């Protein structure tokens, strides 16, 4: 389970704390806590990260496959701060998530520099969605070509949030998620910053089927349930999964991924969905996390959690 948490707050009496350098490159375990000024918006961003090993009774020593990235002052710009979470899957999932963590900031920066060199200005400023799409598709292509990473049947989700002055750009591939805590009607309400890409979504289900995939739960594959039924419930039984028409693979419960050549062959693509929101005084914090969190907790339950409130009010580590 991986999680990055950011809090947007008004300037303090000391004018905020600027974190020099590139922030925390990323990791797999433990936690971090820091602050970064966003001078262009008059904000101070406080952030924390936390990873917790999953609990698998049959595999107590199972390797953590999540990775996270924190890059404050991204591209040397004090108004740009990048946060991301990657959730690996498959036998080589940890290698895939680590590869994506290292490659994404480099390719995102490259996309911005290439556009600026052509006289069009930074792509991060003029077309952040385009920059994220170019970077994530590039990560996917590089992972396929990397001799040290076997992504034939392994890959990773990716959800990234870029604070850019007074705007927040969120790009998502897979079923990790970003959510904001917004003060509304006297309470903190969850505002979705990304959309889970899973076969529960009719549009995603239709897209992978058009690429030759079957969409069924494990119970349907095993003949326990009607294979043509589509009445899956999020909290009951195995979720709908993506399968090749002639085999019992890849079996992913998401419809977009970085890596995973087998899944890519049946429509599991690397193109992100990107959402941009204006950071207002009502936006108190945001959370970026893998489905190790959101498989068990709703977005509203996450922003309601006492640990999140502690960070919001006291700046304490979660």
mmCIF file of C-alpha atoms in Angstrom:
data_model
loop_
_atom_site.group_PDB
_atom_site.id
_atom_site.type_symbol
_atom_site.label_atom_id
_atom_site.label_comp_id
_atom_site.label_asym_id
_atom_site.label_seq_id
_atom_site.Cartn_x
_atom_site.Cartn_y
_atom_site.Cartn_z
ATOM 1 C CA UNK A 1 0.000 0.000 0.000
ATOM 2 C CA UNK A 2 1.501 3.324 -1.035
ATOM 3 C CA UNK A 3 0.234 6.793 -0.225
ATOM 4 C CA UNK A 4 1.313 10.406 -0.696
ATOM 5 C CA UNK A 5 -0.576 13.175 1.073
ATOM 6 C CA UNK A 6 -0.410 16.894 0.371
ATOM 7 C CA UNK A 7 -1.895 19.810 2.255
ATOM 8 C CA UNK A 8 -2.428 23.224 0.680
ATOM 9 C CA UNK A 9 -2.380 26.003 3.239
ATOM 10 C CA UNK A 10 -2.180 29.767 3.407
ATOM 11 C CA UNK A 11 1.202 31.418 3.987
ATOM 12 C CA UNK A 12 2.453 31.301 7.575
ATOM 13 C CA UNK A 13 4.019 34.187 9.414
ATOM 14 C CA UNK A 14 7.473 33.007 8.360
ATOM 15 C CA UNK A 15 6.478 33.140 4.705
ATOM 16 C CA UNK A 16 6.577 29.374 4.289
ATOM 17 C CA UNK A 17 9.480 26.974 4.078
ATOM 18 C CA UNK A 18 11.127 26.350 0.721
ATOM 19 C CA UNK A 19 12.610 22.924 0.279
ATOM 20 C CA UNK A 20 15.737 23.225 -1.864
ATOM 21 C CA UNK A 21 16.793 20.721 -4.482
ATOM 22 C CA UNK A 22 14.595 18.040 -5.962
ATOM 23 C CA UNK A 23 12.695 16.898 -2.907
ATOM 24 C CA UNK A 24 12.504 13.198 -2.055
ATOM 25 C CA UNK A 25 13.200 11.101 -5.162
ATOM 26 C CA UNK A 26 10.957 8.265 -4.024
ATOM 27 C CA UNK A 27 11.026 4.905 -2.356
ATOM 28 C CA UNK A 28 9.163 1.866 -1.118
ATOM 29 C CA UNK A 29 9.173 1.916 2.681
ATOM 30 C CA UNK A 30 8.900 4.181 5.684
ATOM 31 C CA UNK A 31 7.540 7.708 5.605
ATOM 32 C CA UNK A 32 8.640 11.254 4.826
ATOM 33 C CA UNK A 33 7.388 14.659 5.874
ATOM 34 C CA UNK A 34 8.257 18.035 4.381
ATOM 35 C CA UNK A 35 7.150 21.434 3.180
ATOM 36 C CA UNK A 36 7.538 23.332 -0.060
ATOM 37 C CA UNK A 37 6.563 26.889 -0.900
ATOM 38 C CA UNK A 38 4.404 27.638 -3.931
ATOM 39 C CA UNK A 39 5.272 31.344 -4.273
ATOM 40 C CA UNK A 40 3.277 31.940 -7.450
ATOM 41 C CA UNK A 41 0.069 31.027 -5.632
ATOM 42 C CA UNK A 42 0.996 32.322 -2.180
ATOM 43 C CA UNK A 43 0.733 28.826 -0.695
ATOM 44 C CA UNK A 44 2.799 26.489 1.422
ATOM 45 C CA UNK A 45 2.491 22.811 0.569
ATOM 46 C CA UNK A 46 3.004 20.324 3.391
ATOM 47 C CA UNK A 47 3.406 16.702 2.356
ATOM 48 C CA UNK A 48 3.866 13.254 3.833
ATOM 49 C CA UNK A 49 4.336 9.769 2.402
ATOM 50 C CA UNK A 50 3.646 6.373 3.886
ATOM 51 C CA UNK A 51 4.011 2.800 2.664
ATOM 52 C CA UNK A 52 2.752 -0.272 4.500
ATOM 53 C CA UNK A 53 3.329 -3.877 3.500
ATOM 54 C CA UNK A 54 0.205 -5.711 2.410
ATOM 55 C CA UNK A 55 -1.105 -8.454 4.692
ATOM 56 C CA UNK A 56 -1.091 -11.839 2.941
ATOM 57 C CA UNK A 57 -1.582 -14.682 5.486
ATOM 58 C CA UNK A 58 -0.393 -17.286 2.978
ATOM 59 C CA UNK A 59 2.654 -15.208 1.936
ATOM 60 C CA UNK A 60 3.856 -13.237 4.971
ATOM 61 C CA UNK A 61 7.152 -12.336 3.291
ATOM 62 C CA UNK A 62 5.594 -11.103 0.058
ATOM 63 C CA UNK A 63 7.533 -8.242 -1.543
ATOM 64 C CA UNK A 64 6.025 -4.765 -1.531
ATOM 65 C CA UNK A 65 5.336 -3.771 -5.141
ATOM 66 C CA UNK A 66 4.273 -0.164 -4.548
ATOM 67 C CA UNK A 67 6.594 2.783 -5.103
ATOM 68 C CA UNK A 68 6.163 6.524 -4.657
ATOM 69 C CA UNK A 69 7.741 9.711 -5.957
ATOM 70 C CA UNK A 70 8.073 13.170 -4.429
ATOM 71 C CA UNK A 71 9.848 15.819 -6.505
ATOM 72 C CA UNK A 72 9.524 19.327 -5.096
ATOM 73 C CA UNK A 73 10.721 22.290 -7.187
ATOM 74 C CA UNK A 74 10.291 20.045 -10.221
ATOM 75 C CA UNK A 75 12.328 21.168 -13.237
ATOM 76 C CA UNK A 76 13.893 23.764 -10.935
ATOM 77 C CA UNK A 77 10.623 25.684 -10.785
ATOM 78 C CA UNK A 78 9.519 26.671 -7.253
ATOM 79 C CA UNK A 79 5.875 26.540 -8.349
ATOM 80 C CA UNK A 80 6.039 22.929 -9.630
ATOM 81 C CA UNK A 81 5.807 19.972 -7.221
ATOM 82 C CA UNK A 82 5.255 16.399 -8.408
ATOM 83 C CA UNK A 83 3.796 13.529 -6.377
ATOM 84 C CA UNK A 84 3.098 10.030 -7.700
ATOM 85 C CA UNK A 85 2.238 6.497 -6.595
ATOM 86 C CA UNK A 86 2.876 3.298 -8.574
ATOM 87 C CA UNK A 87 1.314 -0.101 -7.819
ATOM 88 C CA UNK A 88 3.128 -3.010 -9.458
ATOM 89 C CA UNK A 89 1.506 -6.304 -10.417
ATOM 90 C CA UNK A 90 2.740 -9.660 -11.638
ATOM 91 C CA UNK A 91 5.902 -11.558 -10.771
ATOM 92 C CA UNK A 92 8.094 -8.570 -11.666
ATOM 93 C CA UNK A 93 5.730 -5.881 -10.384
ATOM 94 C CA UNK A 94 8.255 -4.332 -8.028
ATOM 95 C CA UNK A 95 10.748 -3.869 -10.848
ATOM 96 C CA UNK A 96 8.039 -2.328 -13.032
ATOM 97 C CA UNK A 97 6.873 0.162 -10.401
ATOM 98 C CA UNK A 98 10.465 1.130 -9.608
ATOM 99 C CA UNK A 99 11.235 1.621 -13.298
ATOM 100 C CA UNK A 100 8.166 3.842 -13.750
ATOM 101 C CA UNK A 101 9.028 5.874 -10.650
ATOM 102 C CA UNK A 102 12.485 6.647 -12.059
ATOM 103 C CA UNK A 103 11.435 7.180 -15.682
ATOM 104 C CA UNK A 104 8.320 9.324 -15.301
ATOM 105 C CA UNK A 105 9.945 12.540 -13.989
ATOM 106 C CA UNK A 106 12.739 12.294 -16.560
ATOM 107 C CA UNK A 107 10.329 11.861 -19.473
ATOM 108 C CA UNK A 108 7.914 14.482 -18.145
ATOM 109 C CA UNK A 109 10.790 16.943 -18.008
ATOM 110 C CA UNK A 110 11.953 15.879 -21.471
ATOM 111 C CA UNK A 111 8.493 16.456 -22.930
ATOM 112 C CA UNK A 112 8.467 19.959 -21.497
ATOM 113 C CA UNK A 113 11.990 20.755 -22.707
ATOM 114 C CA UNK A 114 11.394 19.447 -26.228
ATOM 115 C CA UNK A 115 8.368 21.670 -26.649
ATOM 116 C CA UNK A 116 10.163 24.712 -25.213
ATOM 117 C CA UNK A 117 13.092 24.123 -27.591
ATOM 118 C CA UNK A 118 10.674 24.375 -30.489
ATOM 119 C CA UNK A 119 9.610 27.838 -29.360
ATOM 120 C CA UNK A 120 6.246 26.741 -28.010
ATOM 121 C CA UNK A 121 6.981 27.335 -24.338
ATOM 122 C CA UNK A 122 6.994 24.650 -21.669
ATOM 123 C CA UNK A 123 4.473 21.912 -22.404
ATOM 124 C CA UNK A 124 3.864 21.628 -18.668
ATOM 125 C CA UNK A 125 2.534 25.177 -18.761
ATOM 126 C CA UNK A 126 0.778 25.172 -22.134
ATOM 127 C CA UNK A 127 -0.541 21.595 -22.264
ATOM 128 C CA UNK A 128 0.022 19.618 -19.055
ATOM 129 C CA UNK A 129 -2.307 16.846 -20.256
ATOM 130 C CA UNK A 130 -0.222 16.461 -23.399
ATOM 131 C CA UNK A 131 2.986 16.404 -21.364
ATOM 132 C CA UNK A 132 1.646 13.660 -19.097
ATOM 133 C CA UNK A 133 0.409 11.604 -22.044
ATOM 134 C CA UNK A 134 3.761 11.824 -23.809
ATOM 135 C CA UNK A 135 5.640 10.939 -20.616
ATOM 136 C CA UNK A 136 3.502 7.959 -19.577
ATOM 137 C CA UNK A 137 3.383 6.466 -23.057
ATOM 138 C CA UNK A 138 7.151 6.943 -23.139
ATOM 139 C CA UNK A 139 7.556 5.113 -19.822
ATOM 140 C CA UNK A 140 5.555 2.230 -21.262
ATOM 141 C CA UNK A 141 7.711 2.044 -24.401
ATOM 142 C CA UNK A 142 10.962 2.248 -22.442
ATOM 143 C CA UNK A 143 9.817 -0.463 -20.038
ATOM 144 C CA UNK A 144 9.075 -2.791 -22.951
ATOM 145 C CA UNK A 145 12.606 -2.219 -24.242
ATOM 146 C CA UNK A 146 14.440 -2.398 -20.899
ATOM 147 C CA UNK A 147 16.486 -5.631 -20.707
ATOM 148 C CA UNK A 148 16.518 -5.558 -16.899
ATOM 149 C CA UNK A 149 12.708 -5.470 -16.575
ATOM 150 C CA UNK A 150 10.525 -8.391 -17.623
ATOM 151 C CA UNK A 151 7.166 -6.774 -18.282
ATOM 152 C CA UNK A 152 5.816 -9.576 -20.449
ATOM 153 C CA UNK A 153 3.153 -10.289 -17.814
ATOM 154 C CA UNK A 154 3.957 -7.635 -15.204
ATOM 155 C CA UNK A 155 3.363 -3.910 -15.027
ATOM 156 C CA UNK A 156 2.273 -1.062 -12.795
ATOM 157 C CA UNK A 157 -0.456 1.499 -12.323
ATOM 158 C CA UNK A 158 0.530 5.158 -12.029
ATOM 159 C CA UNK A 159 -1.240 8.170 -10.589
ATOM 160 C CA UNK A 160 0.609 11.490 -10.538
ATOM 161 C CA UNK A 161 -0.370 14.897 -9.169
ATOM 162 C CA UNK A 162 1.492 18.015 -10.281
ATOM 163 C CA UNK A 163 0.996 21.177 -8.267
ATOM 164 C CA UNK A 164 1.600 24.002 -10.757
ATOM 165 C CA UNK A 165 1.109 27.298 -8.983
ATOM 166 C CA UNK A 166 -2.594 27.612 -8.344
ATOM 167 C CA UNK A 167 -3.539 24.546 -10.396
ATOM 168 C CA UNK A 168 -3.420 20.821 -9.727
ATOM 169 C CA UNK A 169 -2.979 18.457 -12.676
ATOM 170 C CA UNK A 170 -3.660 14.754 -12.054
ATOM 171 C CA UNK A 171 -2.826 11.968 -14.525
ATOM 172 C CA UNK A 172 -3.955 8.400 -13.923
ATOM 173 C CA UNK A 173 -3.277 5.014 -15.506
ATOM 174 C CA UNK A 174 -5.064 2.112 -13.757
ATOM 175 C CA UNK A 175 -6.894 1.837 -10.447
ATOM 176 C CA UNK A 176 -4.755 3.899 -8.104
ATOM 177 C CA UNK A 177 -6.506 7.145 -7.188
ATOM 178 C CA UNK A 178 -6.194 10.811 -6.220
ATOM 179 C CA UNK A 179 -8.794 12.590 -4.116
ATOM 180 C CA UNK A 180 -8.991 16.056 -2.557
ATOM 181 C CA UNK A 181 -10.457 17.044 0.782
ATOM 182 C CA UNK A 182 -12.617 20.129 0.147
ATOM 183 C CA UNK A 183 -14.369 22.212 2.801
ATOM 184 C CA UNK A 184 -18.002 22.277 1.762
ATOM 185 C CA UNK A 185 -21.197 22.920 3.748
ATOM 186 C CA UNK A 186 -19.421 22.792 7.087
ATOM 187 C CA UNK A 187 -17.531 19.538 6.509
ATOM 188 C CA UNK A 188 -14.654 18.034 4.563
ATOM 189 C CA UNK A 189 -16.021 16.457 1.385
ATOM 190 C CA UNK A 190 -14.179 14.167 -1.026
ATOM 191 C CA UNK A 191 -13.589 15.522 -4.524
ATOM 192 C CA UNK A 192 -12.409 12.916 -7.021
ATOM 193 C CA UNK A 193 -9.262 13.980 -8.865
ATOM 194 C CA UNK A 194 -9.015 10.839 -10.998
ATOM 195 C CA UNK A 195 -11.208 8.102 -12.402
ATOM 196 C CA UNK A 196 -10.486 4.433 -11.713
ATOM 197 C CA UNK A 197 -9.979 2.632 -15.021
ATOM 198 C CA UNK A 198 -11.520 -0.780 -14.442
ATOM 199 C CA UNK A 199 -14.010 -3.094 -16.206
ATOM 200 C CA UNK A 200 -16.704 -1.759 -13.880
ATOM 201 C CA UNK A 201 -16.782 1.273 -16.211
ATOM 202 C CA UNK A 202 -18.976 0.605 -19.246
ATOM 203 C CA UNK A 203 -16.775 2.741 -21.520
ATOM 204 C CA UNK A 204 -13.584 0.939 -20.502
ATOM 205 C CA UNK A 205 -15.295 -2.441 -20.709
ATOM 206 C CA UNK A 206 -16.466 -1.706 -24.247
ATOM 207 C CA UNK A 207 -13.012 -0.461 -25.247
ATOM 208 C CA UNK A 208 -11.112 -3.598 -24.167
ATOM 209 C CA UNK A 209 -13.796 -5.855 -25.668
ATOM 210 C CA UNK A 210 -13.306 -4.047 -28.967
ATOM 211 C CA UNK A 211 -9.627 -5.011 -28.682
ATOM 212 C CA UNK A 212 -10.524 -8.691 -28.360
ATOM 213 C CA UNK A 213 -10.736 -9.078 -24.582
ATOM 214 C CA UNK A 214 -13.238 -11.056 -22.548
ATOM 215 C CA UNK A 215 -14.484 -9.410 -19.346
ATOM 216 C CA UNK A 216 -15.443 -11.833 -16.586
ATOM 217 C CA UNK A 217 -14.870 -12.422 -12.894
ATOM 218 C CA UNK A 218 -12.980 -15.499 -11.713
ATOM 219 C CA UNK A 219 -16.322 -17.059 -10.737
ATOM 220 C CA UNK A 220 -17.532 -16.628 -14.315
ATOM 221 C CA UNK A 221 -14.331 -18.084 -15.756
ATOM 222 C CA UNK A 222 -14.720 -21.102 -13.474
ATOM 223 C CA UNK A 223 -18.354 -21.589 -14.485
ATOM 224 C CA UNK A 224 -19.834 -20.692 -11.103
ATOM 225 C CA UNK A 225 -21.697 -17.713 -12.555
ATOM 226 C CA UNK A 226 -23.259 -16.970 -15.926
ATOM 227 C CA UNK A 227 -20.326 -15.906 -18.153
ATOM 228 C CA UNK A 228 -22.508 -13.413 -20.028
ATOM 229 C CA UNK A 229 -23.853 -11.616 -16.936
ATOM 230 C CA UNK A 230 -22.549 -8.100 -16.275
ATOM 231 C CA UNK A 231 -24.183 -7.276 -12.953
ATOM 232 C CA UNK A 232 -20.994 -7.091 -10.904
ATOM 233 C CA UNK A 233 -21.118 -5.350 -7.544
ATOM 234 C CA UNK A 234 -18.058 -3.561 -6.238
ATOM 235 C CA UNK A 235 -18.233 -5.052 -2.750
ATOM 236 C CA UNK A 236 -19.328 -8.576 -3.625
ATOM 237 C CA UNK A 237 -17.154 -11.391 -4.915
ATOM 238 C CA UNK A 238 -14.356 -11.179 -7.422
ATOM 239 C CA UNK A 239 -14.337 -8.077 -9.642
ATOM 240 C CA UNK A 240 -14.640 -8.201 -13.425
ATOM 241 C CA UNK A 241 -11.265 -8.837 -15.051
ATOM 242 C CA UNK A 242 -9.697 -8.565 -18.482
ATOM 243 C CA UNK A 243 -8.888 -11.895 -20.183
ATOM 244 C CA UNK A 244 -7.524 -12.880 -23.561
ATOM 245 C CA UNK A 245 -10.127 -14.531 -25.741
ATOM 246 C CA UNK A 246 -8.145 -17.768 -25.970
ATOM 247 C CA UNK A 247 -6.424 -17.957 -22.577
ATOM 248 C CA UNK A 248 -6.576 -17.421 -18.821
ATOM 249 C CA UNK A 249 -4.410 -14.317 -18.835
ATOM 250 C CA UNK A 250 -3.794 -11.499 -18.021
ATOM 251 C CA UNK A 251 -6.668 -11.389 -15.500
ATOM 252 C CA UNK A 252 -6.162 -7.718 -14.612
ATOM 253 C CA UNK A 253 -8.845 -5.923 -12.614
ATOM 254 C CA UNK A 254 -7.909 -2.650 -14.344
ATOM 255 C CA UNK A 255 -8.029 -1.585 -17.983
ATOM 256 C CA UNK A 256 -4.948 0.662 -18.199
ATOM 257 C CA UNK A 257 -1.386 -0.024 -17.130
ATOM 258 C CA UNK A 258 2.257 0.771 -17.768
ATOM 259 C CA UNK A 259 4.095 -2.312 -19.025
ATOM 260 C CA UNK A 260 2.369 -5.713 -19.183
ATOM 261 C CA UNK A 261 2.712 -6.690 -22.830
ATOM 262 C CA UNK A 262 0.207 -9.532 -22.461
ATOM 263 C CA UNK A 263 -2.478 -7.172 -21.166
ATOM 264 C CA UNK A 264 -1.617 -4.544 -23.759
ATOM 265 C CA UNK A 265 -2.501 -7.078 -26.450
ATOM 266 C CA UNK A 266 -6.133 -7.036 -25.301
ATOM 267 C CA UNK A 267 -6.561 -3.299 -24.852
ATOM 268 C CA UNK A 268 -4.937 -2.537 -21.481
ATOM 269 C CA UNK A 269 -3.278 0.690 -22.592
ATOM 270 C CA UNK A 270 -0.859 3.216 -21.106
ATOM 271 C CA UNK A 271 -2.727 6.408 -22.105
ATOM 272 C CA UNK A 272 -3.599 8.403 -18.967
ATOM 273 C CA UNK A 273 -6.757 10.301 -18.205
ATOM 274 C CA UNK A 274 -5.852 13.801 -17.010
ATOM 275 C CA UNK A 275 -7.876 16.170 -14.857
ATOM 276 C CA UNK A 276 -7.057 19.773 -13.909
ATOM 277 C CA UNK A 277 -8.578 21.658 -10.993
ATOM 278 C CA UNK A 278 -8.007 25.149 -9.662
ATOM 279 C CA UNK A 279 -6.728 25.150 -6.083
ATOM 280 C CA UNK A 280 -9.154 27.289 -4.075
ATOM 281 C CA UNK A 281 -9.193 28.226 -0.383
ATOM 282 C CA UNK A 282 -11.669 25.350 0.091
ATOM 283 C CA UNK A 283 -9.092 22.781 -1.091
ATOM 284 C CA UNK A 284 -7.485 21.678 2.154
ATOM 285 C CA UNK A 285 -5.438 18.659 1.084
ATOM 286 C CA UNK A 286 -5.171 15.859 -1.453
ATOM 287 C CA UNK A 287 -4.294 12.178 -1.177
ATOM 288 C CA UNK A 288 -2.635 10.039 -3.858
ATOM 289 C CA UNK A 289 -2.763 6.313 -3.074
ATOM 290 C CA UNK A 290 -2.852 2.822 -4.544
ATOM 291 C CA UNK A 291 -5.836 0.486 -4.432
ATOM 292 C CA UNK A 292 -4.287 -0.968 -1.284
ATOM 293 C CA UNK A 293 -6.150 1.960 0.285
ATOM 294 C CA UNK A 294 -9.110 2.495 -2.026
ATOM 295 C CA UNK A 295 -10.040 -1.174 -2.404
ATOM 296 C CA UNK A 296 -11.118 -1.084 1.234
ATOM 297 C CA UNK A 297 -11.991 2.564 1.878
ATOM 298 C CA UNK A 298 -14.135 4.974 -0.110
ATOM 299 C CA UNK A 299 -12.760 8.377 -1.049
ATOM 300 C CA UNK A 300 -14.981 9.980 1.593
ATOM 301 C CA UNK A 301 -13.765 7.553 4.262
ATOM 302 C CA UNK A 302 -10.169 8.395 3.368
ATOM 303 C CA UNK A 303 -10.620 12.150 3.758
ATOM 304 C CA UNK A 304 -12.578 11.536 6.969
ATOM 305 C CA UNK A 305 -9.774 9.504 8.562
ATOM 306 C CA UNK A 306 -8.389 10.906 11.838
ATOM 307 C CA UNK A 307 -4.796 10.556 10.552
ATOM 308 C CA UNK A 308 -5.606 12.829 7.634
ATOM 309 C CA UNK A 309 -7.165 15.357 10.011
ATOM 310 C CA UNK A 310 -4.009 15.224 12.158
ATOM 311 C CA UNK A 311 -1.880 16.173 9.167
ATOM 312 C CA UNK A 312 -4.347 18.876 8.198
ATOM 313 C CA UNK A 313 -4.436 20.539 11.614
ATOM 314 C CA UNK A 314 -1.072 19.762 13.152
ATOM 315 C CA UNK A 315 1.334 18.793 10.396
ATOM 316 C CA UNK A 316 2.009 15.459 12.084
ATOM 317 C CA UNK A 317 3.216 12.453 10.129
ATOM 318 C CA UNK A 318 0.504 9.955 9.226
#
